[in-house]
XYZ file of C-alpha atoms in Angstrom:
659
model
C 77.056 143.916 104.749
C 79.044 140.713 105.216
C 77.108 137.461 105.019
C 78.956 134.865 107.085
C 78.445 131.129 106.974
C 78.613 129.417 110.349
C 80.740 126.267 110.503
C 79.509 123.245 112.417
C 82.020 123.845 115.198
C 80.277 125.869 117.895
C 81.813 128.977 119.430
C 82.051 128.442 123.166
C 80.752 131.355 125.222
C 81.400 131.683 128.956
C 78.028 131.447 130.639
C 79.385 132.507 133.993
C 79.297 136.157 132.934
C 75.497 136.077 133.103
C 75.246 134.416 136.495
C 74.758 136.646 139.556
C 76.220 135.610 142.888
C 79.307 135.591 145.017
C 82.669 135.381 143.348
C 85.059 132.481 144.043
C 87.885 133.960 146.135
C 90.107 130.859 145.959
C 90.980 128.093 148.404
C 92.790 128.152 151.717
C 96.256 126.691 151.756
C 97.768 124.246 154.264
C 99.043 125.761 157.533
C 101.989 127.976 156.684
C 101.391 127.641 152.911
C 99.780 130.122 150.496
C 96.317 129.312 149.204
C 95.205 128.885 145.595
C 94.025 132.065 143.852
C 90.507 132.189 142.519
C 89.581 132.845 138.885
C 89.992 136.323 137.414
C 87.212 138.702 138.346
C 84.813 140.268 135.826
C 86.621 142.425 133.266
C 90.004 140.749 133.808
C 91.537 139.894 130.388
C 92.278 136.195 129.776
C 95.917 135.056 129.768
C 97.694 135.177 126.398
C 100.996 134.051 124.849
C 102.984 135.301 121.887
C 105.148 132.166 121.409
C 103.841 128.668 120.634
C 105.169 125.144 120.259
C 102.102 124.128 118.288
C 99.339 126.374 117.040
C 95.642 125.538 116.914
C 92.951 127.336 114.956
C 89.209 127.418 115.581
C 87.156 128.862 112.724
C 84.395 131.088 114.068
C 83.011 132.383 110.774
C 83.981 132.566 107.129
C 82.678 134.227 103.974
C 83.340 133.952 100.250
C 82.707 137.476 98.944
C 83.152 139.364 95.718
C 86.903 139.493 95.132
C 87.935 138.247 98.566
C 87.522 135.638 101.279
C 87.195 136.458 104.966
C 88.025 134.191 107.903
C 87.165 134.895 111.545
C 89.290 132.655 113.749
C 90.460 132.006 117.289
C 94.103 130.989 117.765
C 95.472 129.097 120.786
C 98.686 127.342 121.724
C 99.275 123.737 122.766
C 97.821 124.444 126.226
C 94.711 126.162 124.901
C 95.984 129.656 125.818
C 94.947 132.485 123.506
C 97.643 133.754 121.143
C 98.491 137.398 120.556
C 100.852 138.806 117.952
C 99.866 136.570 115.025
C 101.313 138.037 111.847
C 101.264 135.173 109.337
C 98.282 133.570 107.594
C 97.602 132.068 104.180
C 94.491 130.906 102.382
C 93.418 129.041 99.234
C 90.163 128.619 97.376
C 89.740 125.916 94.706
C 86.625 126.654 92.663
C 84.133 123.865 91.969
C 83.560 123.724 88.187
C 82.232 121.417 85.490
C 85.759 119.945 85.351
C 85.960 119.475 89.109
C 88.157 121.518 91.440
C 90.372 124.185 89.862
C 92.766 126.581 91.573
C 94.647 128.401 88.812
C 98.062 129.925 89.267
C 97.578 132.952 87.000
C 96.625 134.050 83.518
C 93.465 134.376 81.498
C 90.565 132.299 82.709
C 91.968 132.066 86.234
C 89.747 130.284 88.739
C 89.870 130.331 92.519
C 92.669 132.075 94.336
C 95.378 131.910 96.966
C 97.563 134.257 98.940
C 99.112 135.250 102.256
C 99.957 138.397 104.175
C 102.316 139.313 101.328
C 99.308 139.595 99.002
C 98.427 143.227 98.272
C 95.440 144.303 100.352
C 95.555 141.342 102.774
C 94.829 142.238 106.406
C 95.030 140.360 109.707
C 93.396 142.184 112.588
C 92.927 141.077 116.194
C 89.756 142.114 118.014
C 89.291 140.259 121.297
C 92.471 138.557 122.593
C 93.316 135.581 120.348
C 90.507 136.375 117.879
C 91.431 137.552 114.397
C 89.818 138.570 111.127
C 91.874 137.557 108.094
C 90.788 139.221 104.857
C 92.467 137.865 101.721
C 91.849 139.451 98.297
C 91.072 136.974 95.472
C 90.027 138.902 92.401
C 88.574 135.874 90.572
C 86.295 134.789 93.401
C 82.617 135.760 93.310
C 80.232 136.117 96.232
C 78.798 132.781 97.378
C 80.873 130.793 94.886
C 81.194 127.080 95.691
C 84.602 125.587 96.211
C 87.120 124.266 98.707
C 88.293 126.886 101.205
C 91.622 126.296 102.966
C 93.469 128.126 105.756
C 96.769 128.038 107.624
C 98.274 130.456 110.155
C 101.652 130.930 111.812
C 105.195 130.743 110.555
C 107.476 127.775 109.879
C 110.283 129.503 111.847
C 108.105 130.801 114.701
C 107.702 132.381 117.190
C 104.068 131.462 116.514
C 104.529 128.102 114.830
C 102.676 127.158 111.697
C 99.372 125.371 112.277
C 98.111 122.306 110.457
C 96.172 123.216 107.305
C 92.409 123.483 107.707
C 89.831 122.595 105.091
C 87.320 125.218 106.178
C 84.549 124.428 103.715
C 83.798 122.323 100.633
C 80.707 121.246 98.706
C 79.365 117.864 99.761
C 79.642 114.848 97.471
C 82.387 116.210 95.243
C 84.721 113.210 95.355
C 84.398 109.495 96.027
C 87.686 108.674 97.725
C 88.098 108.883 101.485
C 90.711 109.337 104.170
C 89.975 105.808 105.396
C 90.951 104.188 102.101
C 94.144 106.250 101.825
C 95.091 105.597 105.438
C 94.664 101.854 105.038
C 98.221 102.097 103.699
C 99.480 105.530 104.701
C 97.992 105.329 108.227
C 99.297 108.770 109.251
C 100.610 110.729 106.289
C 101.482 113.764 108.418
C 103.883 111.731 110.555
C 105.711 110.225 107.594
C 108.470 111.322 105.288
C 106.494 111.473 102.057
C 106.384 114.658 100.022
C 104.198 117.447 101.422
C 103.556 115.549 104.650
C 103.211 118.903 106.439
C 100.252 119.752 104.204
C 98.117 116.992 105.651
C 94.901 118.793 106.531
C 92.100 118.512 109.024
C 88.573 119.858 108.934
C 87.076 122.442 111.288
C 85.707 119.704 113.542
C 89.199 118.405 114.221
C 88.916 115.322 112.015
C 91.531 114.455 109.398
C 90.889 115.548 105.824
C 93.813 114.086 103.896
C 91.980 113.963 100.567
C 90.710 117.529 100.831
C 94.130 118.812 101.831
C 95.686 117.187 98.756
C 92.890 118.123 96.359
C 93.039 121.846 97.100
C 96.402 121.945 95.245
C 96.397 118.712 93.229
C 93.160 119.703 91.560
C 90.921 117.817 89.163
C 92.610 119.603 86.238
C 96.335 119.689 85.532
C 98.308 122.915 85.532
C 99.384 121.939 81.990
C 95.801 122.247 80.699
C 94.313 125.460 79.416
C 92.758 127.306 82.357
C 94.296 124.567 84.452
C 94.810 123.964 88.126
C 97.558 124.563 90.655
C 99.719 121.399 90.273
C 100.838 119.466 87.218
C 99.812 116.126 88.728
C 96.119 115.879 89.499
C 95.149 113.859 92.545
C 93.445 111.275 90.333
C 96.610 110.851 88.244
C 98.640 110.342 91.402
C 96.245 107.531 92.360
C 95.522 105.986 88.952
C 98.945 106.271 87.309
C 101.715 107.243 89.703
C 100.866 104.754 92.462
C 101.078 101.644 90.231
C 103.927 102.850 87.999
C 106.254 103.855 90.828
C 106.616 100.478 92.444
C 103.291 99.627 94.048
C 103.171 96.301 95.822
C 103.023 93.125 93.780
C 99.639 91.762 92.734
C 97.893 95.125 92.754
C 95.427 96.126 90.055
C 94.258 99.680 89.662
C 91.018 98.317 88.204
C 90.005 97.117 91.660
C 88.426 100.540 92.161
C 86.960 99.865 95.599
C 90.484 99.897 97.023
C 90.274 103.700 96.935
C 86.700 104.587 95.960
C 84.285 103.947 98.823
C 81.426 105.154 96.636
C 81.008 105.165 92.869
C 82.949 107.964 91.091
C 81.001 111.068 90.130
C 82.244 111.346 86.559
C 81.276 108.902 83.795
C 82.884 110.670 80.817
C 86.185 109.127 79.693
C 87.316 112.645 78.724
C 86.489 114.029 82.158
C 88.487 114.191 85.388
C 89.790 110.855 86.615
C 88.771 108.785 83.607
C 91.081 110.624 81.193
C 94.108 109.470 83.213
C 93.798 105.939 81.868
C 91.527 106.196 78.822
C 93.409 109.029 77.087
C 96.628 109.760 79.015
C 98.025 113.233 78.472
C 94.855 114.651 76.967
C 93.325 117.809 78.509
C 90.698 117.187 81.157
C 87.233 117.856 79.750
C 83.891 118.444 81.453
C 82.614 115.679 83.681
C 79.461 113.768 82.965
C 77.860 113.479 86.411
C 76.509 110.096 87.414
C 72.841 110.819 88.036
C 71.688 107.200 88.323
C 72.191 105.901 91.893
C 71.979 102.301 90.642
C 74.813 102.771 88.148
C 78.199 101.922 89.626
C 81.111 102.493 87.285
C 83.344 100.511 89.624
C 81.486 97.364 88.586
C 82.492 97.863 84.945
C 86.168 97.854 85.873
C 85.672 94.948 88.281
C 84.040 92.918 85.506
C 86.990 93.626 83.217
C 89.369 91.889 85.615
C 86.949 89.189 86.763
C 86.494 90.450 90.323
C 82.824 89.344 90.474
C 83.885 85.923 89.239
C 86.557 85.692 91.937
C 84.096 86.720 94.622
C 81.590 84.160 93.371
C 84.215 81.397 93.389
C 85.202 82.232 96.963
C 81.625 82.380 98.196
C 80.551 79.133 96.520
C 83.475 76.797 97.269
C 85.316 75.403 100.267
C 87.698 72.528 100.980
C 88.318 70.072 103.793
C 91.497 68.220 104.748
C 91.729 64.949 106.630
C 94.292 64.095 109.262
C 97.220 62.006 107.977
C 96.395 58.286 107.898
C 97.902 55.007 106.674
C 96.586 53.412 103.468
C 98.030 49.926 103.000
C 96.596 49.577 99.463
C 98.556 52.373 97.769
C 101.246 50.793 95.618
C 104.704 52.025 94.600
C 107.501 50.511 92.584
C 109.238 49.838 95.863
C 106.296 48.293 97.695
C 102.874 49.078 99.136
C 101.436 51.334 101.784
C 101.463 55.112 102.125
C 100.736 58.019 104.438
C 97.863 59.992 102.905
C 95.627 62.978 103.477
C 92.272 63.481 101.753
C 91.394 66.715 99.945
C 87.712 67.352 99.293
C 86.268 70.264 97.291
C 82.666 71.373 97.758
C 80.412 73.706 95.831
C 77.651 75.590 97.639
C 74.453 76.593 95.837
C 71.913 78.043 98.230
C 71.272 75.408 100.882
C 72.777 72.622 98.762
C 76.381 71.443 99.087
C 77.849 69.148 96.444
C 81.210 67.413 96.560
C 83.050 67.963 93.274
C 85.269 65.457 91.515
C 88.793 66.867 91.777
C 90.330 64.384 89.323
C 87.772 65.095 86.617
C 88.049 68.856 87.118
C 91.836 68.753 86.956
C 91.743 66.735 83.752
C 89.291 69.232 82.227
C 91.436 72.247 83.188
C 88.879 73.430 85.723
C 91.537 73.327 88.443
C 95.145 74.449 88.090
C 96.460 72.895 91.301
C 95.385 70.407 93.958
C 98.120 69.217 96.291
C 99.180 68.700 99.887
C 102.058 68.609 102.365
C 102.436 66.748 105.655
C 104.221 68.744 108.330
C 105.787 68.266 111.707
C 104.001 70.371 114.331
C 104.778 71.429 117.871
C 102.991 73.976 120.052
C 101.857 76.668 117.633
C 104.598 76.156 115.067
C 105.041 74.071 111.930
C 108.414 72.379 112.344
C 109.057 71.433 108.711
C 107.902 69.007 106.045
C 107.813 65.368 106.954
C 107.752 64.169 103.336
C 110.195 64.143 100.444
C 109.459 66.919 97.960
C 107.952 65.608 94.734
C 107.348 62.109 96.087
C 103.559 62.438 96.190
C 101.062 60.239 94.377
C 97.482 61.250 93.625
C 94.781 58.690 94.260
C 91.321 59.442 92.859
C 88.516 58.222 95.087
C 85.078 57.295 93.793
C 83.353 60.226 95.506
C 85.667 62.788 93.877
C 88.123 63.035 96.762
C 91.798 63.399 95.855
C 94.078 61.544 98.255
C 97.609 62.866 98.248
C 99.896 60.061 99.400
C 103.583 59.730 100.267
C 105.662 56.548 100.359
C 106.981 57.274 103.806
C 106.737 59.783 106.609
C 110.184 61.306 107.086
C 111.573 62.578 110.320
C 112.374 66.270 110.224
C 116.054 66.999 109.564
C 118.124 68.004 112.593
C 120.995 70.453 112.866
C 123.675 67.810 112.332
C 122.027 66.273 109.283
C 120.489 63.342 111.168
C 116.769 62.749 111.387
C 114.719 63.097 114.508
C 111.061 62.466 115.159
C 108.865 65.548 115.164
C 106.467 65.892 118.062
C 103.228 65.680 116.094
C 102.014 65.862 112.520
C 99.334 67.583 110.464
C 98.528 68.164 106.801
C 97.870 71.199 104.647
C 96.118 71.112 101.289
C 95.635 73.666 98.573
C 93.347 73.772 95.570
C 93.343 76.539 92.954
C 90.383 77.372 90.733
C 91.368 79.319 87.580
C 89.596 82.492 86.543
C 89.636 84.747 83.528
C 91.159 88.184 83.080
C 94.382 87.755 85.034
C 98.023 87.667 84.016
C 99.312 84.112 84.212
C 101.784 83.682 87.076
C 103.926 80.563 86.409
C 100.862 78.687 85.233
C 99.287 78.672 88.674
C 97.124 81.750 88.904
C 93.639 81.518 90.310
C 91.547 81.523 93.455
C 93.286 79.381 96.061
C 91.887 77.654 99.131
C 94.282 76.388 101.812
C 93.053 74.173 104.627
C 94.923 72.665 107.582
C 94.053 69.339 109.193
C 93.843 68.391 112.831
C 97.078 67.493 114.623
C 97.893 63.824 115.190
C 100.538 61.738 116.932
C 101.763 58.394 115.589
C 103.814 55.316 116.383
C 104.934 55.280 112.742
C 108.652 55.354 113.591
C 108.361 52.455 116.017
C 106.507 49.937 113.848
C 107.227 47.869 110.790
C 104.356 48.635 108.389
C 104.834 45.218 106.764
C 103.877 43.661 110.083
C 101.658 46.204 111.822
C 99.843 49.111 110.181
C 100.875 52.469 111.676
C 98.228 54.279 113.683
C 97.532 58.008 113.944
C 95.779 59.472 117.000
C 94.132 62.904 116.989
C 95.780 65.300 119.451
C 94.226 68.720 118.831
C 93.025 71.143 116.209
C 95.665 72.967 114.207
C 96.258 76.323 115.859
C 98.486 79.220 114.994
C 98.696 82.608 116.637
C 97.120 85.110 114.200
C 98.113 88.717 114.901
C 97.374 90.375 111.572
C 93.935 91.421 110.385
C 92.153 89.199 107.879
C 92.138 91.990 105.283
C 95.582 93.443 106.003
C 97.279 91.833 102.982
C 94.495 92.377 100.444
C 94.435 96.109 101.150
C 97.466 96.391 98.850
C 97.610 92.944 97.227
C 94.110 93.430 95.859
C 94.278 90.880 93.035
C 94.449 87.094 93.097
C 97.339 86.638 90.683
C 99.229 85.020 93.599
C 102.818 85.756 94.527
C 103.907 82.169 93.803
C 103.012 78.554 94.457
C 99.305 79.365 94.565
C 99.624 81.242 97.842
C 96.670 83.488 98.553
C 96.626 86.801 100.414
C 93.336 85.980 102.109
C 92.987 85.888 105.896
C 96.222 87.726 106.575
C 98.398 85.438 104.460
C 97.143 82.243 106.076
C 98.085 80.245 102.959
C 101.719 81.362 103.128
C 102.324 79.609 106.448
C 102.281 76.190 104.773
C 105.734 77.019 103.394
C 106.913 80.072 105.330
C 106.919 78.654 108.835
C 109.255 78.045 111.767
C 110.642 74.820 110.347
C 111.307 75.666 106.708
C 115.024 76.327 106.601
C 114.977 79.092 104.030
C 116.066 82.632 103.294
C 113.449 84.528 101.307
C 114.807 87.566 99.491
C 117.442 88.163 102.136
C 114.835 88.000 104.864
C 114.715 86.247 108.175
C 113.066 82.834 108.733
C 109.378 82.314 109.227
C 106.347 84.228 107.990
C 106.574 87.281 110.273
C 110.267 88.042 109.708
C 109.826 87.482 105.973
C 106.946 89.965 105.771
C 108.815 92.571 107.814
C 111.958 92.248 105.741
C 110.291 92.047 102.320
C 108.246 95.183 103.003
C 110.477 97.312 105.204
C 113.868 95.700 105.608
C 116.870 94.426 103.684
C 114.791 91.988 101.664
C 112.480 94.627 100.207
C 111.973 93.554 96.640
C 111.134 97.011 95.299
C 113.651 99.005 97.324
C 113.008 101.007 100.442
C 113.469 104.319 98.615
C 110.843 103.697 95.943
C 107.833 105.961 96.175
C 105.281 103.300 97.041
C 107.425 100.945 99.059
C 106.146 100.189 102.522
C 109.065 102.190 103.901
C 107.797 105.320 102.212
C 104.334 104.502 103.516
C 105.788 104.858 107.032
C 107.482 101.715 108.276
C 106.576 102.475 111.874
C 102.854 102.217 111.134
C 102.395 98.637 112.266
C 98.632 99.109 112.591
C 98.370 98.699 108.816
C 98.668 94.952 109.525
C 98.448 94.610 113.315
C 95.036 96.180 113.853
C 94.835 94.991 117.463
C 98.412 95.707 118.479
C 101.105 93.236 119.530
C 101.568 91.423 122.824
C 105.233 90.448 123.051
C 104.454 88.217 126.025
C 102.097 86.156 123.857
C 104.741 85.247 121.264
C 105.510 81.524 121.672
C 109.078 81.113 122.893
C 109.944 78.762 120.060
C 113.001 79.041 117.848
C 112.793 79.286 114.070
C 115.124 77.400 111.768
C 117.256 79.748 109.692
C 120.058 79.889 107.239
C 122.762 81.881 108.975
C 122.486 85.553 108.088
C 126.178 86.112 107.567
C 127.402 82.753 106.255
C 124.239 81.438 104.602
C 124.780 77.989 106.134
C 122.047 75.633 107.230
C 121.573 74.111 110.652
C 121.038 77.439 112.411
C 118.149 78.868 114.417
C 116.876 82.285 115.520
C 114.899 83.361 118.572
C 111.400 84.618 117.631
C 111.282 88.296 118.670
C 114.841 88.935 117.524
C 114.131 87.296 114.155
C 111.223 89.678 113.591
C 112.879 92.851 114.888
C 116.193 92.255 113.125
C 114.338 92.081 109.806
C 114.096 95.890 109.998
C 116.502 96.898 112.786
C 119.512 95.279 111.122
C 122.376 97.515 112.258
C 125.255 96.059 114.260
C 124.331 98.157 117.279
C 120.709 96.997 117.151
C 121.760 93.367 116.863
C 124.228 93.791 119.705
C 121.424 95.123 121.915
C 119.264 92.109 121.077
C 122.072 89.640 121.696
C 122.935 91.229 125.052
C 119.341 90.586 126.090
C 119.247 86.954 125.055
C 118.322 87.229 121.375
C 119.942 85.076 118.674
C 119.879 84.970 114.891
C 122.784 82.614 114.120
C 122.583 80.043 116.905
C 123.509 76.438 116.089
C 120.261 74.502 116.013
C 119.720 71.927 118.730
C 118.583 68.466 117.565
C 115.141 69.198 119.032
C 115.318 72.896 118.226
C 111.554 73.476 118.377
C 111.378 72.379 122.020
C 114.352 74.569 123.021
C 113.414 77.813 124.753
C 115.322 81.011 124.059
C 116.593 83.366 126.740
C 115.552 86.584 124.992
C 113.892 89.041 127.370
C 112.552 91.615 124.901
C 109.104 91.848 126.479
C 110.551 92.937 129.823
C 111.237 96.419 128.469
C 109.435 96.550 125.111
C 105.980 95.078 125.725
C 103.146 97.561 125.324
C 102.771 99.770 128.387
C 106.409 99.433 129.448
C 108.790 102.409 129.640
C 110.278 101.490 126.264
C 107.143 99.791 124.920
C 107.025 99.237 121.175
C 103.886 101.373 120.906
C 106.001 104.412 121.779
C 108.064 103.953 118.604
C 105.587 102.216 116.320
C 101.979 103.123 115.565
C 99.381 100.575 116.665
C 96.338 102.874 116.658
C 94.649 104.699 113.803
């Protein structure tokens, strides 16, 4: 007698069959028109189809028996209509062992099993319309054996199209990774172009099961091992070795285990599955040593090795403040006296106590690797460039430990014709970097960085003679910048604090980067467009991609259209400030050019001549000659008219903004 295990998904039964009463004979039509027919009467067979566009499977029952597995299923098409004529089905069973999951191909010591309708003895029988029993012989399977059971029906060529794979059953608590951690980068593996995208699985409740779908073939044990699994690459090797070695994003450390492991790994033996990948590469996978102590978290050991707890402690126990620019008449230079300064303060928090630290003393002792500042022009929500000469700063140590960063003069921002013009307003940014142990030195400036922006001020500086009257600075507003990426979007991949360069941190969606990569910095970063947004788009997905768009772990291969990886709350094209960005011309590389904002971002990826022509025809520009007051000039681009979310050609129809 077969002993079936019921899945969580309930079998729906029509209750109307048990209800006595008058039948529904339909509805009257309008005068001169036929009415609507009522539902089929008792005993009338339900409608069926024998051709599908997509095929859906509901598992009614399943059983792991001696030498075979049995699935009872219901098959419907994209409209929910029952399917007749199904002739193709395949199944897999990866056995749960002391070495983890194993699905052997063949040979002595074979574990688990797999097969299809071409397997000798396999049967696929339909009982009620759309309901089938699929019996698949697996000689190495024993009754009630634990493992991962997998199913797929239909044919790649039709007429009944192949369904998504189903993970029908698996033991609980058998791995510590999750779909959520994988999809932080991959977002929707099935919709991408990566290898085996069509094998992305779901569970019987209709939820995604990416990890299970991969693990059923990429087992815990390599095919190369004795009594090994189905694939040569185990899933853990793909994560631990192949991801970093094949071009993973910069500033990623595989020792930051929580990136992938939501819970502590099950195995604690360095010879067992997962651990052997790094501790003894190429060695056969041995038995696991299960972690039986709930308080023991092996992730913490790896985190300690690369100073992650230290980094977290530094971030939690320090903060900085930045003053508005002000005039200090007592600062002396070879050429005279007086300077425009901003004050950088560093605080340490211990419980309820906050203590201001002495930046000068810490820098001298090597307890800080950087403590500096810039003064910027500012207009609207955009930084319009630096208002100081690079390298002209002087550090003034104050008695309370404050470091004042001072500049001999406040420069006007350079215009398109090489002349200076007065920026609308000004503000300051400061950055301090605290060193930490265990990290690869990156141009002498690695560490935990804190960037802070001051309030915005206006000044009569350009209209006064400081030798006669001290310049004044008047507060205008808080510094504000439109933030459309999630705070943790960058650190999902850039999970270390080695810093890309110049002490920039990946915290808060790349907030630190804006001090240099902004609307007014006339630069071309790695072939990318101007500004922070265009640079990020191009460096990850476009022509400026530093690791190449064809590399396995480039953002392109992680599905370039999956904007939700960074833009968790979508994009409102209407909300983008209509403010130009300074740019070096794309084709000539000359200065004194500007680009309209939406076009600058879109062209970073959509860089064909036809795409650019479309943007230009609708008011976009990438190589426009910059006006003297370029940041107050409004572009004529009308991208939002057609491409804002909800429009006929809204960007959400071509890019993914929902998980």
